[in-house]
Short mmCIF file of C-alpha atoms and ligand atoms in Angstrom, two decimals:
data_model
loop_
_atom_site.label_atom_id
_atom_site.label_comp_id
_atom_site.label_asym_id
_atom_site.label_seq_id
_atom_site.Cartn_x
_atom_site.Cartn_y
_atom_site.Cartn_z
CA MET O 1 5.73 -24.85 5.47
CA ASN O 2 6.89 -23.03 2.33
CA VAL O 3 9.76 -24.65 0.50
CA ASN O 4 11.78 -22.54 -1.90
CA ARG O 5 9.06 -20.00 -2.49
CA ILE O 6 10.03 -16.86 -4.34
CA ALA O 7 9.33 -13.45 -2.81
CA VAL O 8 9.95 -9.86 -3.83
CA VAL O 9 10.10 -7.19 -1.14
CA THR O 10 10.14 -3.58 -2.34
CA GLU O 11 12.85 -1.67 -0.52
CA SER O 12 14.49 -3.32 2.41
CA GLY O 13 17.48 -1.22 3.21
CA ASN O 14 16.33 1.13 5.89
CA GLY O 15 13.31 0.10 7.82
CA LEU O 16 10.64 -2.52 8.11
CA GLY O 17 11.34 -4.04 4.72
CA LYS O 18 14.49 -5.49 6.18
CA SER O 19 12.45 -7.14 8.95
CA PHE O 20 9.99 -8.58 6.44
CA ALA O 21 12.84 -9.88 4.32
CA ASN O 22 14.45 -11.58 7.32
CA ILE O 23 11.18 -13.23 8.33
CA LEU O 24 10.75 -14.52 4.79
CA LEU O 25 14.28 -15.85 4.69
CA ASN O 26 13.65 -17.70 7.95
CA ASN O 27 10.54 -19.22 6.41
CA ASN O 28 12.23 -20.80 3.40
CA TYR O 29 11.68 -18.08 0.86
CA ASN O 30 14.14 -17.03 -1.79
CA VAL O 31 14.06 -13.28 -1.30
CA ILE O 32 14.58 -10.71 -4.01
CA LEU O 33 15.13 -7.26 -2.61
CA ALA O 34 14.05 -4.58 -5.05
CA ALA O 35 15.57 -1.31 -3.97
CA SER O 36 16.91 1.93 -5.35
CA LYS O 37 18.94 4.90 -4.24
CA LYS O 38 20.02 4.87 -0.58
CA SER O 39 18.53 1.45 0.18
CA PHE O 40 20.29 -0.10 -2.79
CA GLU O 41 23.62 1.38 -1.75
CA LEU O 42 23.19 0.21 1.83
CA LEU O 43 22.28 -3.30 0.74
CA SER O 44 25.11 -3.42 -1.81
CA GLN O 45 27.61 -2.73 0.97
CA ASP O 46 25.95 -5.25 3.25
CA GLY O 47 27.99 -8.40 2.70
CA GLY O 48 26.90 -10.12 5.90
CA VAL O 49 23.29 -10.22 6.92
CA HIS O 50 21.95 -9.90 3.40
CA GLN O 51 24.21 -12.28 1.54
CA ASP O 52 21.36 -14.73 1.03
CA TYR O 53 19.25 -12.18 -0.83
CA LYS O 54 19.18 -11.32 -4.45
CA LEU O 55 19.42 -7.57 -4.81
CA VAL O 56 17.89 -5.94 -7.89
CA LYS O 57 18.14 -2.21 -8.44
CA THR O 58 14.60 -1.02 -9.11
CA ASP O 59 12.84 2.30 -9.21
CA PHE O 60 9.17 1.57 -8.59
CA THR O 61 8.11 4.79 -10.25
CA SER O 62 9.67 3.66 -13.54
CA ALA O 63 7.80 1.21 -15.80
CA GLU O 64 11.07 0.40 -17.58
CA SER O 65 12.82 -0.42 -14.32
CA LEU O 66 9.95 -2.70 -13.27
CA LEU O 67 10.08 -4.55 -16.57
CA GLU O 68 13.78 -5.19 -15.96
CA LEU O 69 12.89 -6.58 -12.53
CA LYS O 70 10.28 -8.85 -14.11
CA THR O 71 12.74 -10.11 -16.73
CA LYS O 72 15.31 -10.94 -14.05
CA ILE O 73 12.79 -12.86 -11.91
CA ASP O 74 11.44 -14.64 -14.97
CA SER O 75 14.83 -15.75 -16.24
CA GLU O 76 16.01 -16.95 -12.83
CA PHE O 77 12.84 -18.41 -11.29
CA GLY O 78 10.11 -18.40 -13.96
CA ARG O 79 7.47 -17.47 -11.40
CA LEU O 80 6.71 -15.34 -8.34
CA ASP O 81 4.94 -16.56 -5.19
CA LEU O 82 4.87 -13.47 -2.99
CA LEU O 83 5.08 -9.72 -3.55
CA VAL O 84 5.44 -7.45 -0.51
CA ASN O 85 4.77 -3.83 -1.43
CA ASN O 86 6.60 -2.06 1.36
CA ALA O 87 8.33 0.99 -0.13
CA GLU O 88 6.89 4.32 0.91
CA ILE O 89 7.37 8.04 1.01
CA ALA O 90 6.11 9.95 4.02
CA ASN O 91 6.34 13.74 4.09
CA GLY O 92 4.46 16.87 5.05
CA PHE O 93 4.01 16.11 8.73
CA GLY O 94 1.64 18.55 10.44
CA GLN O 95 1.01 20.64 7.34
CA LYS O 96 -2.15 22.74 7.24
CA ILE O 97 -4.09 23.22 4.01
CA ASP O 98 -2.19 26.39 3.03
CA GLN O 99 1.14 24.61 3.47
CA ILE O 100 0.40 21.59 1.33
CA ASN O 101 2.58 21.42 -1.76
CA LEU O 102 0.84 19.45 -4.49
CA ASP O 103 4.12 18.39 -6.09
CA GLU O 104 5.07 16.74 -2.81
CA VAL O 105 1.65 15.09 -2.61
CA ARG O 106 2.11 13.71 -6.16
CA LEU O 107 5.51 12.34 -5.17
CA VAL O 108 4.00 10.46 -2.25
CA TYR O 109 1.17 9.06 -4.37
CA GLU O 110 3.63 8.02 -7.06
CA THR O 111 5.38 5.60 -4.68
CA ASN O 112 2.66 4.74 -2.17
CA LEU O 113 -0.17 4.11 -4.64
CA PHE O 114 0.67 4.35 -8.34
CA ALA O 115 3.86 2.27 -8.03
CA VAL O 116 1.91 -0.47 -6.23
CA ILE O 117 -0.65 -0.60 -9.04
CA ARG O 118 2.13 -0.60 -11.64
CA ILE O 119 4.22 -3.33 -10.01
CA ILE O 120 1.18 -5.60 -9.70
CA GLN O 121 0.33 -5.00 -13.36
CA VAL O 122 3.88 -5.87 -14.39
CA LEU O 123 4.40 -8.89 -12.12
CA LYS O 124 0.90 -10.42 -12.40
CA PRO O 125 1.89 -12.87 -15.18
CA LEU O 126 4.64 -14.24 -12.91
CA LEU O 127 2.29 -14.40 -9.93
CA GLU O 128 -0.18 -16.36 -12.04
CA LYS O 129 2.53 -18.99 -12.46
CA GLY O 130 3.30 -18.91 -8.72
CA ILE O 131 2.60 -21.38 -5.90
CA ASP O 132 -0.29 -19.98 -3.80
CA PRO O 133 0.57 -16.49 -5.08
CA ASN O 134 0.12 -13.72 -2.56
CA ILE O 135 0.44 -9.95 -2.58
CA ILE O 136 0.84 -8.05 0.69
CA ASN O 137 0.36 -4.30 0.56
CA ILE O 138 1.91 -2.68 3.61
CA THR O 139 -0.45 -0.08 4.94
CA SER O 140 -0.74 2.18 7.96
CA ALA O 141 -3.34 2.98 10.59
CA LEU O 142 -2.95 6.61 9.54
CA GLY O 143 -4.86 5.63 6.40
CA ASP O 144 -7.65 3.92 8.34
CA ILE O 145 -10.58 6.34 8.59
CA ASN O 146 -12.20 4.46 11.47
CA LYS O 147 -9.07 4.57 13.60
CA MET O 148 -8.41 8.22 12.75
CA ARG O 149 -11.99 9.14 13.75
CA ASP O 150 -11.44 7.58 17.16
CA ASP O 151 -10.14 10.25 19.59
CA GLU O 152 -8.81 7.46 21.80
CA PHE O 153 -6.49 6.30 19.03
CA CYS O 154 -3.03 7.59 19.91
CA TYR O 155 -2.25 8.94 16.44
CA SER O 156 -5.67 10.40 15.64
CA ASN O 157 -4.18 13.91 15.77
CA TYR O 158 -1.36 13.10 13.38
CA CYS O 159 -1.84 15.06 10.19
CA MET O 160 0.15 13.76 7.24
CA THR O 161 -2.25 14.54 4.43
CA ALA O 162 -0.38 13.03 1.50
CA TYR O 163 0.78 9.92 3.32
CA ALA O 164 -2.50 9.20 5.11
CA THR O 165 -4.69 9.73 2.04
CA SER O 166 -2.34 7.67 -0.14
CA LYS O 167 -2.59 4.78 2.36
CA ALA O 168 -6.39 5.16 2.52
CA ALA O 169 -6.47 4.95 -1.28
CA LEU O 170 -4.15 1.95 -1.17
CA ASN O 171 -6.54 0.24 1.26
CA MET O 172 -9.43 0.70 -1.16
CA PHE O 173 -7.29 -0.45 -4.07
CA THR O 174 -6.39 -3.61 -2.11
CA HIS O 175 -10.05 -4.24 -1.32
CA LEU O 176 -11.08 -3.87 -4.97
CA GLN O 177 -8.25 -6.10 -6.15
CA CYS O 178 -9.24 -8.66 -3.54
CA LYS O 179 -12.66 -8.86 -5.18
CA GLU O 180 -11.21 -8.97 -8.68
CA PHE O 181 -8.69 -11.68 -7.80
CA LYS O 182 -11.14 -13.83 -5.86
CA PRO O 183 -11.89 -16.24 -8.75
CA SER O 184 -8.17 -16.56 -9.45
CA LYS O 185 -5.50 -18.13 -7.28
CA ILE O 186 -3.90 -14.77 -6.41
CA LYS O 187 -4.52 -13.57 -2.85
CA ILE O 188 -4.04 -9.95 -1.84
CA ASN O 189 -3.93 -8.53 1.69
CA SER O 190 -3.40 -5.25 3.49
CA PHE O 191 -0.97 -5.51 6.34
CA ASP O 192 -0.37 -2.86 8.98
CA PRO O 193 3.03 -3.66 10.48
CA ILE O 194 2.55 -1.69 13.66
CA ALA O 195 -0.18 -2.78 16.05
CA LEU O 196 -0.72 0.60 17.59
CA LYS O 197 -2.43 -0.94 20.56
CA ASN O 198 -0.35 0.80 23.19
CA CYS O 199 1.62 3.25 21.06
CA THR O 200 4.92 2.17 22.53
CA HIS O 201 6.19 0.57 19.36
CA ASN O 202 9.62 1.08 17.93
CA SER O 203 8.92 1.99 14.37
CA VAL O 204 11.62 -0.17 12.83
CA THR O 205 10.86 -3.38 14.65
CA ILE O 206 7.85 -5.62 14.36
CA CYS O 207 6.38 -6.68 17.69
CA ASP O 208 5.78 -10.37 18.30
CA GLY O 209 2.00 -10.50 17.76
CA ILE O 210 2.30 -8.65 14.49
CA LYS O 211 5.20 -10.79 13.41
CA ASP O 212 3.04 -13.87 14.00
CA ASP O 213 0.25 -12.37 11.87
CA PHE O 214 2.73 -11.74 9.08
CA ILE O 215 4.07 -15.31 9.32
CA ALA O 216 0.49 -16.63 9.17
CA LEU O 217 -0.03 -14.66 5.97
CA ILE O 218 3.12 -15.90 4.27
CA ARG O 219 2.37 -19.46 5.32
CA HIS O 220 -1.22 -19.13 4.10
CA GLU O 221 -2.58 -20.24 7.49
CA GLU O 222 -5.09 -17.40 7.65
CA SER O 223 -5.69 -13.86 6.44
CA PRO O 224 -5.99 -11.70 9.57
CA ILE O 225 -6.62 -8.36 7.90
CA GLN O 226 -8.36 -8.56 4.54
N1 NAP R 1 7.60 2.82 10.45
C1 NAP R 1 6.36 2.87 10.94
O1 NAP R 1 6.13 3.28 12.09
C2 NAP R 1 5.21 2.41 10.09
C3 NAP R 1 3.92 2.40 10.63
C4 NAP R 1 2.85 1.94 9.85
C5 NAP R 1 3.09 1.52 8.54
N2 NAP R 1 4.36 1.58 8.03
C6 NAP R 1 4.54 1.13 6.65
O2 NAP R 1 5.60 0.18 6.61
C7 NAP R 1 6.32 0.31 5.36
C8 NAP R 1 7.80 0.52 5.66
O3 NAP R 1 7.94 1.65 6.50
P1 NAP R 1 9.38 2.16 6.97
O4 NAP R 1 9.16 3.10 8.09
O5 NAP R 1 10.26 0.98 7.15
O6 NAP R 1 9.81 2.95 5.67
P2 NAP R 1 11.15 3.82 5.40
O7 NAP R 1 12.21 3.53 6.40
O8 NAP R 1 10.72 5.22 5.16
O9 NAP R 1 11.60 3.21 4.04
C9 NAP R 1 10.85 3.42 2.86
C10 NAP R 1 11.75 3.10 1.72
O10 NAP R 1 11.03 3.17 0.46
C11 NAP R 1 12.00 3.41 -0.51
N3 NAP R 1 11.44 4.06 -1.70
C12 NAP R 1 10.69 5.18 -1.74
N4 NAP R 1 10.40 5.49 -3.02
C13 NAP R 1 11.01 4.55 -3.80
C14 NAP R 1 11.08 4.32 -5.19
N5 NAP R 1 10.49 5.13 -6.08
N6 NAP R 1 11.79 3.26 -5.65
C15 NAP R 1 12.41 2.44 -4.76
N7 NAP R 1 12.38 2.60 -3.43
C16 NAP R 1 11.68 3.64 -2.95
C17 NAP R 1 13.05 4.28 0.12
O11 NAP R 1 14.27 3.86 -0.41
P3 NAP R 1 15.57 4.85 -0.52
O12 NAP R 1 16.04 5.06 0.88
O13 NAP R 1 16.51 4.06 -1.32
O14 NAP R 1 15.06 6.09 -1.17
C18 NAP R 1 12.95 3.99 1.61
O15 NAP R 1 14.07 3.30 2.08
C19 NAP R 1 5.69 1.50 4.63
O16 NAP R 1 4.79 1.02 3.65
C20 NAP R 1 4.95 2.26 5.72
O17 NAP R 1 3.86 2.98 5.22
C21 NAP R 1 5.40 2.00 8.77
#
């Protein structure tokens, strides 16, 4: 059981981040919600459910903003035990090659990939001081080439070029970091929050089996994915 571990979840106002944050809270984590824009406003107004969280306004695409986040964690806790990279942008559904707008693709990559690299770079010194430090990069089956090649897979016809390729790149980044971090005490995992086994999921809830996998990860019982 984790006692007073310190976790950061990126964005938790709208979707699954909120579920992750609640699971962490129920597993004895101090949770820092790093959010910006709409999420931050929603969480700021949320005096009930989220009163146990520490909310820090953070734009993950800004190095300056991330350094402020690091300073706040450092001064309050002096270390970080868990980083959940959850924030995303998803756009361009169904676009064909002639419809793809490269500025929109860059925007997606900025949050889904570059911001993840940046936040790990910035927070690594705090993770190195952490207890069983762990990074969980939230990914998607849409970025899994093997699943997308399988015609039986319910979303194999989904075409979201920017999102899917950014998640595929994130998967490779996670794999490479896993190798790099192996001699150190930092663990890093990919985690797909939706087990698209039967494609009847509700996209803002985590089904029980998946929830158990996530809990196993944050309790360091096993690493089901990576
Ligand atoms: N939902 C699904 O069915 C599903 C399936 C597979 C994987 N996933 C993965 O699960 C994770 C969460 O998905 P979701 O559906 O819950 O996401 P979501 O509702 O779209 O929320 C994503 C959040 O990321 C935040 N964000 C984007 N750019 C940001 C930035 N630069 N700085 C700070 N915050 C930023 C947004 O905050 P603002 O609102 O404040 O802009 C938004 O609330 C994602 O990594 C996604 O790829 C989801």
